[in-house]
Coordinates of C-alpha atoms in Angstrom, one line a residue:
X1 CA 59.0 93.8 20.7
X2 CA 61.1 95.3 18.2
X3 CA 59.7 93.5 15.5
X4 CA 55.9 93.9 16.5
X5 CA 56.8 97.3 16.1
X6 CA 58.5 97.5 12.7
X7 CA 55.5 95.2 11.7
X8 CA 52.9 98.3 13.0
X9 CA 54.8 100.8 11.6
X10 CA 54.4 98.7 8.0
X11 CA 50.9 98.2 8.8
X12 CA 50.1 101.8 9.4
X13 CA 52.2 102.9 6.0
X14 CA 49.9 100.2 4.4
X15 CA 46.8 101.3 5.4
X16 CA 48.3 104.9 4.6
X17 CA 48.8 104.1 0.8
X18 CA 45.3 101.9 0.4
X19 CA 43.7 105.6 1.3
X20 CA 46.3 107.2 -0.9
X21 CA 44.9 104.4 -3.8
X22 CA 41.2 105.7 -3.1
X23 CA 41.9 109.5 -3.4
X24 CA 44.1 108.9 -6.8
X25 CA 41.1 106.4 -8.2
X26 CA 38.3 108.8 -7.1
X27 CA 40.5 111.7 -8.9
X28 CA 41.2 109.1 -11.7
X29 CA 37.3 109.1 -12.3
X30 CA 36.5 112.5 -11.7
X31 CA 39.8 113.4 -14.1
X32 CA 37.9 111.0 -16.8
X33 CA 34.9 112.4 -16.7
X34 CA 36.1 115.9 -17.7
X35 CA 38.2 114.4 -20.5
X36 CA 34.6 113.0 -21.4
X37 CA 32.4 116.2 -21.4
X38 CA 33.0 119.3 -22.5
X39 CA 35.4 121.6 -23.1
X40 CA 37.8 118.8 -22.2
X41 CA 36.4 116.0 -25.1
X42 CA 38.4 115.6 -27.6
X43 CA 41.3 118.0 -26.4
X44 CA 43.9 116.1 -28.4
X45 CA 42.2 117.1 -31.8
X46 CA 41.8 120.4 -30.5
X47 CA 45.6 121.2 -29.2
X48 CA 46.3 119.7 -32.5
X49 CA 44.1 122.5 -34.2
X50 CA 45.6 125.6 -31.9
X51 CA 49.1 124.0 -32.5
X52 CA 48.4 124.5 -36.4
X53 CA 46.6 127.5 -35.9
X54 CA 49.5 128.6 -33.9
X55 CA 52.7 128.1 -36.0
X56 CA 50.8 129.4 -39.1
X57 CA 49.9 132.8 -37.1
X58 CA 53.8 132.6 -36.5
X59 CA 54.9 132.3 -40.2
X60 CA 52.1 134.9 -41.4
X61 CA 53.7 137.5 -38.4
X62 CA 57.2 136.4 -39.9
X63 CA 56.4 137.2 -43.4
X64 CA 54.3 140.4 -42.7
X65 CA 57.3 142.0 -40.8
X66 CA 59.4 141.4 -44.0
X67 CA 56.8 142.8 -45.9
X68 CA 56.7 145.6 -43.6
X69 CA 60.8 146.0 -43.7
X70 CA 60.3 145.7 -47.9
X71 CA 57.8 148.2 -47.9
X72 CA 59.7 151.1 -45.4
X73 CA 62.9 150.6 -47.1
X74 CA 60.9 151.1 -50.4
X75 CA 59.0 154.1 -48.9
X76 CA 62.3 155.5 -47.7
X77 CA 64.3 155.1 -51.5
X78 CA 61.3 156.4 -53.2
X79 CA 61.1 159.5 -50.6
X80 CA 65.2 160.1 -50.9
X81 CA 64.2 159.8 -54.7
X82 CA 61.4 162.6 -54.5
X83 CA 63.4 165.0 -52.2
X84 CA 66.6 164.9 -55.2
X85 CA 63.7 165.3 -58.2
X86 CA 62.6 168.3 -55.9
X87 CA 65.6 169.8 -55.3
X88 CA 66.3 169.6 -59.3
X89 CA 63.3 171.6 -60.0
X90 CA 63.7 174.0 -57.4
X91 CA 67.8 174.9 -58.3
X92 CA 66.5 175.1 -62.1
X93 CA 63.5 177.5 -60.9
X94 CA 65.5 179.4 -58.4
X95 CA 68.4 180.6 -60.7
X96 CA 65.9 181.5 -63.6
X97 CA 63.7 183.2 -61.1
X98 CA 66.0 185.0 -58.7
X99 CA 68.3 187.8 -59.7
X100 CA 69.9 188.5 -56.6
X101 CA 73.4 187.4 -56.3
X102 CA 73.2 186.5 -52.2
X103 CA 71.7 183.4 -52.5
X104 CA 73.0 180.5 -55.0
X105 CA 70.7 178.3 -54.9
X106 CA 67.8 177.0 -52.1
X107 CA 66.6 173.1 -51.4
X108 CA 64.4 171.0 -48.9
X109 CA 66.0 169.0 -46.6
X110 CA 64.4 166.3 -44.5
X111 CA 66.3 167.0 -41.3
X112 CA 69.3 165.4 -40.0
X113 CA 68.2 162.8 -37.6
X114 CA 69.0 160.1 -39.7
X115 CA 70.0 159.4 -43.5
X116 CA 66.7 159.7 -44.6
X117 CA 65.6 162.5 -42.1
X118 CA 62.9 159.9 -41.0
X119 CA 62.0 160.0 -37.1
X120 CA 60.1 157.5 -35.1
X121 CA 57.7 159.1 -32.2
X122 CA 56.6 157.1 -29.4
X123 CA 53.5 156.0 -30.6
X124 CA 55.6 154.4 -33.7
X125 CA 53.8 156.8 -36.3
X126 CA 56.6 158.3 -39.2
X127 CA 57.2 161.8 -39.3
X128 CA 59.8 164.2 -41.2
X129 CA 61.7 166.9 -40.6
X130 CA 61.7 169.3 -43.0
X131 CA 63.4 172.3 -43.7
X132 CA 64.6 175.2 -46.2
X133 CA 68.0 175.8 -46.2
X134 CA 70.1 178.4 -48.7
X135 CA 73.6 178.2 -50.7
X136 CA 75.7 180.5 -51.3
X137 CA 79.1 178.3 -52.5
X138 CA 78.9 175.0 -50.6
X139 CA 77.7 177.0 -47.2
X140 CA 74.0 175.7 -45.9
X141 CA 72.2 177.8 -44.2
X142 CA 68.5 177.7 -42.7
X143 CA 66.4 180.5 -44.6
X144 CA 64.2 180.9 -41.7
X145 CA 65.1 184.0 -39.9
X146 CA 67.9 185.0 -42.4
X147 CA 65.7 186.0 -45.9
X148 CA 63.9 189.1 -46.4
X149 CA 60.2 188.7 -47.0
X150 CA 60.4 188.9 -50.8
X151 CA 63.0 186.2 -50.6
X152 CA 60.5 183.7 -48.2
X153 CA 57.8 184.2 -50.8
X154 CA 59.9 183.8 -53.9
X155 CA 61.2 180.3 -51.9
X156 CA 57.5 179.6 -50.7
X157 CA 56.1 179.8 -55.0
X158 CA 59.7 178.0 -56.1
X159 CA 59.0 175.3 -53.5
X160 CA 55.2 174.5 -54.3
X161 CA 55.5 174.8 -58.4
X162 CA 58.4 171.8 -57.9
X163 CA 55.4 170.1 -55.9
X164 CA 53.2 170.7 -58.3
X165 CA 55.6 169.6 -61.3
X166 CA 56.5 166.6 -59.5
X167 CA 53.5 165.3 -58.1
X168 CA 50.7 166.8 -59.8
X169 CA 51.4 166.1 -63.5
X170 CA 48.0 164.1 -64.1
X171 CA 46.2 167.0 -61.8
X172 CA 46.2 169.8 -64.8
X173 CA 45.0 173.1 -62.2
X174 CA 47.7 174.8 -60.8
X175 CA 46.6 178.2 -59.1
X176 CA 48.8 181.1 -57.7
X177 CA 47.5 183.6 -55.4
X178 CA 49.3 187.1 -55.0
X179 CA 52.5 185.5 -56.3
X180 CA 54.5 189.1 -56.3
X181 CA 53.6 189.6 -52.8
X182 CA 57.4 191.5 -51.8
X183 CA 59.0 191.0 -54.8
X184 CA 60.7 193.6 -56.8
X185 CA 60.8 194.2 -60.0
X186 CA 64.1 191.9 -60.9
X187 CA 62.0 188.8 -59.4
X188 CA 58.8 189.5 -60.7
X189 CA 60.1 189.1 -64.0
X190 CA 62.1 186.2 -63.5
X191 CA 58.9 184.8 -61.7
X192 CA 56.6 185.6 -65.4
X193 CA 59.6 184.3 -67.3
X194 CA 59.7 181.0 -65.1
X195 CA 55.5 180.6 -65.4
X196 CA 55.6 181.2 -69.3
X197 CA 58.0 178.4 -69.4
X198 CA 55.8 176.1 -67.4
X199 CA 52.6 177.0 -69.1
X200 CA 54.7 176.4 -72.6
X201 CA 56.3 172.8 -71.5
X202 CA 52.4 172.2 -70.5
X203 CA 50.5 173.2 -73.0
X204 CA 50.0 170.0 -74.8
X205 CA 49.0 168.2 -71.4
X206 CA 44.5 168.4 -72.4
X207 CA 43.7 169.0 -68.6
X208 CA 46.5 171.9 -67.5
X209 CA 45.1 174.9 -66.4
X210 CA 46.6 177.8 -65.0
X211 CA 45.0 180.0 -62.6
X212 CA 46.6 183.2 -60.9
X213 CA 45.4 186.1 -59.1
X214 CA 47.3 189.3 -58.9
X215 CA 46.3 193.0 -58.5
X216 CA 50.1 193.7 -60.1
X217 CA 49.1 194.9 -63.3
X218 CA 52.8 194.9 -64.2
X219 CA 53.2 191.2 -63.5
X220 CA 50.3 190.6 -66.2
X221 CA 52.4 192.5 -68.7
X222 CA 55.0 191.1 -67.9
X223 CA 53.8 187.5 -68.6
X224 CA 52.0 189.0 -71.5
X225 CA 56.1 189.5 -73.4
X226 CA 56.7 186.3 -72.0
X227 CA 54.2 183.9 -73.2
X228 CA 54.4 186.2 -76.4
X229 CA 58.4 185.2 -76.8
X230 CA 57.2 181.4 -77.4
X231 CA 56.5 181.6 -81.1
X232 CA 55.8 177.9 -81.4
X233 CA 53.1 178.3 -78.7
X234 CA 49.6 179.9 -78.9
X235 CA 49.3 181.9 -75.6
X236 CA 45.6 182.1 -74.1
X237 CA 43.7 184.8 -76.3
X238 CA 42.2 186.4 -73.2
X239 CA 42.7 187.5 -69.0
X240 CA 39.9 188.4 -67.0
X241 CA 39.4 191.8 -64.5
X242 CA 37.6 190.7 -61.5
X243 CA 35.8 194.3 -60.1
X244 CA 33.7 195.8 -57.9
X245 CA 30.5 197.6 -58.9
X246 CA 27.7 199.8 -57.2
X247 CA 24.1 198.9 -58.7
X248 CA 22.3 202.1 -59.7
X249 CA 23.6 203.7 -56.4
X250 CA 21.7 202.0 -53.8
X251 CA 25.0 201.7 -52.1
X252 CA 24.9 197.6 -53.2
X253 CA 27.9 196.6 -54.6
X254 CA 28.2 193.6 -56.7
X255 CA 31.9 191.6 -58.3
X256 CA 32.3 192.6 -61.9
X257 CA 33.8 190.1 -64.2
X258 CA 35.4 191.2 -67.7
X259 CA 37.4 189.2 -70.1
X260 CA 39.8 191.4 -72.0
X261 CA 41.5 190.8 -74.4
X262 CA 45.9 190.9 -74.2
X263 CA 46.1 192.6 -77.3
X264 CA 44.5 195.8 -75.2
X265 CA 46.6 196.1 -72.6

């Protein structure tokens, strides 16, 4: 009896794995046909292509992110680069144009967050901090909320003619707009000395043009014995008086534009 029942058991585990046989050769069929239509046809050649298509993506990703690192750190010298040209401008600027003796010398800084003052927001975008600081010896000190008002407008012209001279050399039109706003007298000269020297280093450049706007009839003099000190250097021949005048007194007022001439001031 014990062996009629090992020899049932055998039979049953037989019959067990011929159904187990059918399942795997009806899958085995259904499995082939798939391989055999589409999208499955061909799938070697195709994983072949997305392998390919794969690892070259990779590479390119590889290569872009150095291009990316060569580019920033280039970004990054030429923007320390620009800052020092800047601040060279401005020192040279600031101690021909200021004549007070509480304030050495001024310069941009791009913050302090890093070597470069570059910071990274969390979108990923590039930003700068900058600020104005002053000198007086080797002290630094922000100029915000410790310079008069004639001071922040002599720093704000200083500041944008190094710009200009730095940036804008092949963009010849340079205009000021109430430059002597707060200044006294000291500054406003130093100011028409430091434009006369500008318009004289410039003067051979074809497209440079100089345009400033000034109700301070005493500035205009004053750059009038400037530009006149440059004997090698033929000084524009005439200013023009911008004016308002009343047409035949119907209370209509209309601008008035005269070109005079320096010689009658």
């Amino acid at each position: 009896s014990k062996l009629n029942h090992e020899k049932t058991k055998l039979l049953n585990d037989k019959e067990k794995l011929k159904g187990k046989i059918v399942v795997y050769k009806e899958n085995q069929s259904s499995y082939e046909r798939q391989l055999n239509n589409p999208p499955l046809k061909n799938i070697d050649n195709s994983h072949r292509k997305k392998f390919i298509e794969y690892e070259t993506t990779e590479l390119a990703v590889k290569d872009l992110d150095s291009y990316y690192m060569a580019l920033d750190a280039a970004l990054q010298n030429f923007h320390i680069q620009k800052i020092k040209e800047i601040n060279k401008i401005i020192r040279e600027l600031w101690q021909l144009i200021y004549k007070g003796e509480d304030i050495d010398n001024i310069e941009v800084e791009s913050g302090q967050e890093s070597a470069t003052g570059l910071v990274t927001t969390k979108s990923g975008s590039r930003s700068y901090n900058y600020r104005v600081v002053m000198r007086k010896g080797d002290v630094p000190l922000d100029m915000r909320g410790r310079c008069s008002a004639g001071q922040r407008i002599l720093a704000s012209i200083v500041i944008r003619l190094a710009l200009a001279e730095t940036f804008c050399l092949n963009c010849g039109i340079l205009t000021l707009d109430e430059p002597t706003t707060n200044l006294d007298e000291p500054n406003k000269a130093g100011l028409a000395q430091a434009l006369a020297r500008i318009i004289h280093s410039r003067s051979k450049q074809q497209n440079f043009q100089l345009i400033c706007i000034t109700h301070d009839e005493d500035f205009v003099r004053m750059m009038n014995i400037e530009l006149s000190a440059n004997l090698d250097f033929r000084k524009p021949e005439f200013y023009y008086r911008v004016s308002r005048a009343e047409e035949e007194n119907t209370g209509k007022f209309f601008s008035q534009i005269e070109r005079i001439s320096w010689e009658d001031m």
